[in-house]
Coordinates of C-alpha atoms and ligand atoms in Angstrom, one line a residue:
X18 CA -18.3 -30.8 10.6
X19 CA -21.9 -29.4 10.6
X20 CA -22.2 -26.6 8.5
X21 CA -25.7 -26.3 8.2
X22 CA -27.8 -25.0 10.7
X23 CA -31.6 -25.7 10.1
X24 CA -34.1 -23.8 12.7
X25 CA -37.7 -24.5 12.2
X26 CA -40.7 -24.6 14.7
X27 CA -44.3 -24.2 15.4
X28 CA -46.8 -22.6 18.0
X29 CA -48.2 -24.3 20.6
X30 CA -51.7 -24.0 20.1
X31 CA -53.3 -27.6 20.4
X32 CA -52.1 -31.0 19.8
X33 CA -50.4 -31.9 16.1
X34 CA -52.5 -33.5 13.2
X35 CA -51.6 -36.0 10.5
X36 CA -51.5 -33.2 8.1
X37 CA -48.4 -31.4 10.3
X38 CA -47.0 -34.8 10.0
X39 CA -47.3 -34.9 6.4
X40 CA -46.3 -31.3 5.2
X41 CA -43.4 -31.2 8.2
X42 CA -42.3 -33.5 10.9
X43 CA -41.9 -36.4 9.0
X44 CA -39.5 -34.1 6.4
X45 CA -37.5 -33.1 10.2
X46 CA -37.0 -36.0 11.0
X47 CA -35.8 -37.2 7.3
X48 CA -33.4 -34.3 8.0
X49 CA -32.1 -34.9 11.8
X50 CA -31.1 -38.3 10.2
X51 CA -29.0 -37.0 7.5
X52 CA -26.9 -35.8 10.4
X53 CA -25.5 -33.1 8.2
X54 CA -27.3 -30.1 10.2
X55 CA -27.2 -28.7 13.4
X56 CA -30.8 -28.8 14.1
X57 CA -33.3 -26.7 16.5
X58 CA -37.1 -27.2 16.8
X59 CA -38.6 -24.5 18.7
X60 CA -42.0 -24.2 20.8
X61 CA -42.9 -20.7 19.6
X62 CA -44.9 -19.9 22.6
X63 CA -44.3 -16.3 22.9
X64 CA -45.2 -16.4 19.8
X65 CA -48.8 -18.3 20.2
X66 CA -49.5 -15.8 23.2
X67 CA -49.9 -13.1 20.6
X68 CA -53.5 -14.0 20.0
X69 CA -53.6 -15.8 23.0
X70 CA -52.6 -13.6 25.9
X71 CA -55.6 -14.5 27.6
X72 CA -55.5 -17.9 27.9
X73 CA -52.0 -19.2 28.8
X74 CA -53.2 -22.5 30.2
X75 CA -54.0 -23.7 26.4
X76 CA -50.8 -22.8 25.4
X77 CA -49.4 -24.3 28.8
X78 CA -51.0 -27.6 27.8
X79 CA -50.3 -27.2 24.3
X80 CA -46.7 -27.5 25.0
X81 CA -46.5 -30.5 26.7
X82 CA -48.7 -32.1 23.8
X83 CA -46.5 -30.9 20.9
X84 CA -43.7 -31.7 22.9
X85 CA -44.8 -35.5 23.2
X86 CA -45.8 -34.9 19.4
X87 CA -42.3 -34.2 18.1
X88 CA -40.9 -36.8 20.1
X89 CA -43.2 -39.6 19.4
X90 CA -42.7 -38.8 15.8
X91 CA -39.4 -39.9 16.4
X92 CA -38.1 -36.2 16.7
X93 CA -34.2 -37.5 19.0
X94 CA -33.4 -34.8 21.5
X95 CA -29.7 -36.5 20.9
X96 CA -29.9 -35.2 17.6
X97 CA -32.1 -32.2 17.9
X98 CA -32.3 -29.2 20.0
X99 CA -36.0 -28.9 21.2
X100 CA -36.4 -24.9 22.6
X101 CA -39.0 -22.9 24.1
X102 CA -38.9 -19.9 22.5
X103 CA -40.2 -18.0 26.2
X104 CA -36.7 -19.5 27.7
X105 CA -34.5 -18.0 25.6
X106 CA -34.3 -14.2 27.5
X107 CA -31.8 -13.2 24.2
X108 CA -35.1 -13.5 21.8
X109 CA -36.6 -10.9 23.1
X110 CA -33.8 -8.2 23.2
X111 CA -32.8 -8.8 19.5
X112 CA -36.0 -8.3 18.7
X113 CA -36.5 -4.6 20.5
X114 CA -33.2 -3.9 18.2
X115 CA -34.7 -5.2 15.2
X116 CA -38.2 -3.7 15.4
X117 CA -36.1 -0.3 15.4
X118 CA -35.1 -1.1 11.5
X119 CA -38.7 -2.1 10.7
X120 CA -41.2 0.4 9.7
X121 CA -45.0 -0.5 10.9
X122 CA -46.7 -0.2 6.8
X123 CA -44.4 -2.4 6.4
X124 CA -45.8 -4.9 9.0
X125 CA -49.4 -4.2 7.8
X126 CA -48.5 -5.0 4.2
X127 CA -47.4 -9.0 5.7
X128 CA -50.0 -10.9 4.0
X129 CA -50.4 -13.8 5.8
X130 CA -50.4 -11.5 8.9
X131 CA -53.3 -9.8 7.3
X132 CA -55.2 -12.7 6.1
X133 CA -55.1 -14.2 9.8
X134 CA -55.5 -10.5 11.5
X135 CA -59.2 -11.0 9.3
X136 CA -59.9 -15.0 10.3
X137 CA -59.2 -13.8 14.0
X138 CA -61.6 -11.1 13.9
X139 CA -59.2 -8.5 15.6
X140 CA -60.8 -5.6 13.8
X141 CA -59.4 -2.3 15.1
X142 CA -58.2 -4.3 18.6
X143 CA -54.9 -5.5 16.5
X144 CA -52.3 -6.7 19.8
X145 CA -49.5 -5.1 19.1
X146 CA -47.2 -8.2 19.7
X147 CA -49.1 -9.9 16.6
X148 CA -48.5 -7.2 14.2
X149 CA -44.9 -7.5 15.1
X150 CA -44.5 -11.4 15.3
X151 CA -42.8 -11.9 12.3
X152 CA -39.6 -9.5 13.4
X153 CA -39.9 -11.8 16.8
X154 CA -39.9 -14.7 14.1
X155 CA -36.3 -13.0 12.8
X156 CA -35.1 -12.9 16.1
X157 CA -35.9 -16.7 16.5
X158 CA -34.2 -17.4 13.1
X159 CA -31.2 -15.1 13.4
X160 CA -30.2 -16.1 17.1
X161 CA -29.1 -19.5 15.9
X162 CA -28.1 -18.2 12.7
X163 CA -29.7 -20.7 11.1
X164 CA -29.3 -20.8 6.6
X165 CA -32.2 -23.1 6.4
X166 CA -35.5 -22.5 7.8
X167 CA -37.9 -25.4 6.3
X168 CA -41.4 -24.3 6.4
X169 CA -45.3 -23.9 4.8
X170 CA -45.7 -21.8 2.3
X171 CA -47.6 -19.5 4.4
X172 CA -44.4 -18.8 5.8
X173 CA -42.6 -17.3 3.1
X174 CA -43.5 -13.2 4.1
X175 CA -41.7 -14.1 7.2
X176 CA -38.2 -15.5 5.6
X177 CA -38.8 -12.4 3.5
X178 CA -39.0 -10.3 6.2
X179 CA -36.3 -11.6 8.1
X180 CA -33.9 -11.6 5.3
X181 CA -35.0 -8.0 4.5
X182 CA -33.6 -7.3 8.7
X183 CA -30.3 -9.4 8.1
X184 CA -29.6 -7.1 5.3
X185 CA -30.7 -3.9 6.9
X186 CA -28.6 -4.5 10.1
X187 CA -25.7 -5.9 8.5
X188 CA -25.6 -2.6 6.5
X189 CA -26.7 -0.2 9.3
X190 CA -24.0 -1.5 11.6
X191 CA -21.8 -2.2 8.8
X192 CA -21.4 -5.6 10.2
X193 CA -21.6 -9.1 9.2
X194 CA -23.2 -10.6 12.4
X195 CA -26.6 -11.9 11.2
X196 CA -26.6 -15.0 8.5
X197 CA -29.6 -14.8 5.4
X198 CA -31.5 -17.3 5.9
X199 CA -33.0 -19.5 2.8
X200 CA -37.0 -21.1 3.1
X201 CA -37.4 -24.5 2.4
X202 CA -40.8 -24.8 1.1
X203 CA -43.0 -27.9 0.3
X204 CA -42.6 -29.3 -3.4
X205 CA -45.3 -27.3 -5.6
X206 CA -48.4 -29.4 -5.4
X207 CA -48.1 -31.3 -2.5
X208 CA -49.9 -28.6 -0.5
X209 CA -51.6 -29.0 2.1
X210 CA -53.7 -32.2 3.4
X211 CA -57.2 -31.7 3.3
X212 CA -59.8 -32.5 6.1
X213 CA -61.8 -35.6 6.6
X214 CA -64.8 -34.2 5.6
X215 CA -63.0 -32.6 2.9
X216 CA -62.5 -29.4 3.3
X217 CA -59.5 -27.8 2.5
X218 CA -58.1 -27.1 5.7
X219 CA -57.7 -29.6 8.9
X220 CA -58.2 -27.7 11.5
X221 CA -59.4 -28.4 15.4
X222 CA -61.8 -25.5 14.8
X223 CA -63.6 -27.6 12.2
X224 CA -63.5 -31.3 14.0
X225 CA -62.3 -32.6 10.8
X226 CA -58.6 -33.7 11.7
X227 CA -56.9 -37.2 13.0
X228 CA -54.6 -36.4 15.6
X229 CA -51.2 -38.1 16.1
X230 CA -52.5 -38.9 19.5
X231 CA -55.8 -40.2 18.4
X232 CA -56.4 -43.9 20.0
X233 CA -56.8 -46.6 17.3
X234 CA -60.5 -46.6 17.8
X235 CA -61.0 -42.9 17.3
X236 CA -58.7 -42.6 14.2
X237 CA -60.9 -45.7 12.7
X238 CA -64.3 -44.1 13.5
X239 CA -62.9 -41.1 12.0
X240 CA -61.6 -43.2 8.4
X241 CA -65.2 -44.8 8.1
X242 CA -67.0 -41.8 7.9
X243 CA -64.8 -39.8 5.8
X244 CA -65.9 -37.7 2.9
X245 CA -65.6 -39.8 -0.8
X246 CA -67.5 -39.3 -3.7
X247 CA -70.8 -38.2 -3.0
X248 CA -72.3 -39.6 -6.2
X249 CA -70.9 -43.0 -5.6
X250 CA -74.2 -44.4 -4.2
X251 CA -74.1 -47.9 -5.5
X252 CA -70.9 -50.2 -5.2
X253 CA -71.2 -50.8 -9.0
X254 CA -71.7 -47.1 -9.7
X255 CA -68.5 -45.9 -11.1
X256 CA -66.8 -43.1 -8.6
X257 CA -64.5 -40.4 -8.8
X258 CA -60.5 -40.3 -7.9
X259 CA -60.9 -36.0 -7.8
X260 CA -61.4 -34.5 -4.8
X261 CA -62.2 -38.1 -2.9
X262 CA -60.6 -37.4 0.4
X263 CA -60.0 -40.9 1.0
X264 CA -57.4 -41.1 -2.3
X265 CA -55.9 -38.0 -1.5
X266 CA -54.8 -39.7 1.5
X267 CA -54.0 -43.1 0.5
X268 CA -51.6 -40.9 -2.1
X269 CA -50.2 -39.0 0.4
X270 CA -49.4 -41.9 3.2
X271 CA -50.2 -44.8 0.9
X272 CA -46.3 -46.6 0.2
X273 CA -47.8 -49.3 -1.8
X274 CA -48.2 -47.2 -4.8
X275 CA -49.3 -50.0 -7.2
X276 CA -52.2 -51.2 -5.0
X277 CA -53.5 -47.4 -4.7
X278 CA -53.2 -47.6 -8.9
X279 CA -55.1 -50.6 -8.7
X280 CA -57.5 -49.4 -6.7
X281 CA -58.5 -46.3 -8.3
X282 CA -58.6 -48.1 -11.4
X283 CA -61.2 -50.7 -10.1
X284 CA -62.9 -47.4 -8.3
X285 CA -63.6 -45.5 -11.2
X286 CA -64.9 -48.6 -13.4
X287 CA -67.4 -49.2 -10.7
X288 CA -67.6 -52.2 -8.9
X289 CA -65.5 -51.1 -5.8
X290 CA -67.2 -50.1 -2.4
X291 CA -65.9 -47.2 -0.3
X292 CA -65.7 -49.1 3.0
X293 CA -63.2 -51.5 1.0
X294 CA -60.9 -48.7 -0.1
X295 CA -61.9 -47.2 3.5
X296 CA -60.6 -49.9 5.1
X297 CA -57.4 -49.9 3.7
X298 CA -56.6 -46.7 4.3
X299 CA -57.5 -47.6 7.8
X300 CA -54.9 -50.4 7.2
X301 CA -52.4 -47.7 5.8
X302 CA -53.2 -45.1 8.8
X303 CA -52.7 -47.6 11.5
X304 CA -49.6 -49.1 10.6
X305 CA -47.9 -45.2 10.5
X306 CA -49.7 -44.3 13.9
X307 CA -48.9 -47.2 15.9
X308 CA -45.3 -47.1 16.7
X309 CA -45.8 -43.4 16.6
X310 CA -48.6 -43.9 19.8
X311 CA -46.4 -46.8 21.2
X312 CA -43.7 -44.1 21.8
X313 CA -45.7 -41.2 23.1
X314 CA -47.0 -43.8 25.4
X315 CA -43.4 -44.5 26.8
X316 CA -42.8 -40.8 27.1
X317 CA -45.9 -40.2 28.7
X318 CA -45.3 -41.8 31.8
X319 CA -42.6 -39.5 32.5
X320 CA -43.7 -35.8 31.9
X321 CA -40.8 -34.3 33.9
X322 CA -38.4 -36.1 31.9
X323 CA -40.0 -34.4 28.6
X324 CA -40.1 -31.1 30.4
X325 CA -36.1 -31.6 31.5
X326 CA -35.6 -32.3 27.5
X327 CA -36.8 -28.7 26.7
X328 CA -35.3 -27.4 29.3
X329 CA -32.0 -28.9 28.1
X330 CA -32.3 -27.8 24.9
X331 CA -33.0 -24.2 25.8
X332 CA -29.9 -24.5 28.5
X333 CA -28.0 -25.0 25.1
X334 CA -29.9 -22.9 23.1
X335 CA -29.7 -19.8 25.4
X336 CA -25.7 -20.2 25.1
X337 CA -25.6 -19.8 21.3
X338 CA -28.3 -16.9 21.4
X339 CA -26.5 -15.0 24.0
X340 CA -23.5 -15.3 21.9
X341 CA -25.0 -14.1 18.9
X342 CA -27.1 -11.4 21.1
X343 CA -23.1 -10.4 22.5
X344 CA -22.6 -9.3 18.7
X345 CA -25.4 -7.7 18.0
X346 CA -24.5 -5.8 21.2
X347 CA -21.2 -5.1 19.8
X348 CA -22.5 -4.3 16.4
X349 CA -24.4 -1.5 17.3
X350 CA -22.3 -0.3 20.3
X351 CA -24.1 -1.2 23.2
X352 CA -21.6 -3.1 24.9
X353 CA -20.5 0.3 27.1
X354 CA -18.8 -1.5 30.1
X355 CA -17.2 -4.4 28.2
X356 CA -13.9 -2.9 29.4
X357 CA -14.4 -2.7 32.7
X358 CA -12.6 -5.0 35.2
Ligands
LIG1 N1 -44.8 -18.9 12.5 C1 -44.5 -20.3 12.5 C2 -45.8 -21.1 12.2 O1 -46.9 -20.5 12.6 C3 -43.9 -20.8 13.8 C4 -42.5 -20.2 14.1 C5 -42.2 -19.4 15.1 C6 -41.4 -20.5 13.3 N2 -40.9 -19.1 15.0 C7 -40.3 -19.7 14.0 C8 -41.1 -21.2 12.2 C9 -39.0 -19.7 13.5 C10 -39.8 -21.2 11.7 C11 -38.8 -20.5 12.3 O2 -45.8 -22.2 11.8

């Protein structure tokens, strides 16, 4: 039997990078085929609408896109539930309860809440449904009463949170309905993967990501003119391993491990061009993306199928969250006409 229930997800706010795939989906799908968890990927979009309330069609396309993203990743809807978090009425309910045991300094003390509340620019025009994401976020987790919640480390206030509202309303109700949940974090220093210009961050904002979808083509234009040493001028010149983009990668996706030795070792003597190590990464690149393409490609030419899979999934993920949503009901005494015939 399945013991283990692992919920995770992400908001639909564009189409998934290389870097997603790196710090997440390919660890899911290591996990859905271990077989040992009862597994849920949810499509927070309620949750993407907070900051985006006025423009639902990019969430609306965003979806779709993630949705082909998970399962061309290899992401098996036999294996995993695949939810929209707006289909599942129960979410929303739990959460009025639970914002009842949440005090708002509190919410304002969340700091990855406040670091993105600064980044978005809200200034004093704060939507309320942002501040108060991360108890919708302990609905999310709580409904499936899922243990293990593997995510970045910028989600850490939220599992804090959440466990903070297991506790509180399994000791205000004196019940033991809701289950703590434990983060599954990244290993410590495999953050996250940098753009390819460099920068820390890949983001769409900045232009500087490859995209699961990206066409061949695209992702090679993108490899060629990606940000190296910038004082390796001269082939023979030797260059530098730090902070060379192009290594960082070839570390992170790279499997022959001895080749990448070898080549930084030839790098930093001098004497190796970038388009050579540049070209291998291409090499490297490809050979991940292309079956992952090959299979969005089959999906895509049946968008209705993918949109029955999520609707599938919710069907089944409603069931458990109404369930749980029964007890909660129970819990705190709601449940006035429960004896009624
Ligand atoms: N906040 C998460 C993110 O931005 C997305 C998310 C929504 C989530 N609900 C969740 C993650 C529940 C884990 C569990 O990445």
């Amino acid at each position: 039997m399945k013991t283990n229930t692992i919920l995770t997800g992400d908001r639909p706010t564009g189409k998934l990078h290389i870097g997603h795939y790196l710090g997440s989906l390919k660890n899911r799908v290591k996990l859905q085929n271990e077989g040992k968890y009862n597994m849920f990927i949810m499509i927070a979009d309620m949750q993407a609408l907070t900051d985006n309330a006025r423009n639902p069609e990019k969430i609306r396309n965003s979806l779709i896109q993630v949705a082909l993203d998970y399962l061309s990743v290899g992401i098996d809807p036999a294996k995993t539930n695949i939810l929209v978090q707006s289909q599942i009425p129960a979410l929303n309910e739990l959460t009025m309860y639970y914002l009842d045991l949440v005090n708002v300094s509190r919410l304002e003390r969340n700091p990855t809440v406040k670091s993105e509340i600064k980044q978005k620019g809200f200034g004093q025009s704060i939507p309320a449904g942002f501040l108060t994401y991360p108890v919708s976020q302990a609905a999310d987790i709580t409904a499936f009463k899922a243990d293990t919640v593997p995510v970045g480390d910028d989600q850490e206030p939220m599992l804090e949170q959440t466990r903070e509202i297991v506790r509180t309303f399994n000791n205000t109700y004196n019940a033991e309905v809701l289950v703590e949940p434990e983060g599954v974090f990244p290993p410590k220093g495999q953050g996250r993967l940098p753009g390819t210009d460099g920068n820390a961050k890949m983001s769409k904002s900045l232009g500087n990501g490859i995209y699961l979808s990206d066409p061949a083509d695209v992702v090679t234009k993108k490899i060629m003119s990606m940000y190296t040493d910038p004082d390796h001028v001269h082939v023979e010149d030797p260059g530098k391993i730090e902070g060379n983009t192009v290594f960082t990668y070839l570390d992170a996706f790279a499997e022959d491990k001895a080749k990448v030795a070898e080549l930084k070792e030839q790098y930093q003597a001098g004497g190796l061009g970038d388009v050579k190590v540049k070209r291998y990464l291409n090499d490297v690149m490809q050979g991940l993306l292309e079956p992952i393409r090959a299979r969005r490609a089959e999906y895509e030419k049946d968008i209705p199928g993918v949109y029955q899979i999520l609707k599938d999934g919710s069907d089944k993920a409603n069931e458990i969250a109404n369930q749980t949503l029964a007890e909660v009901r129970a819990a705190i005494g709601v449940d006035y006409f429960k004896d009624l015939k």
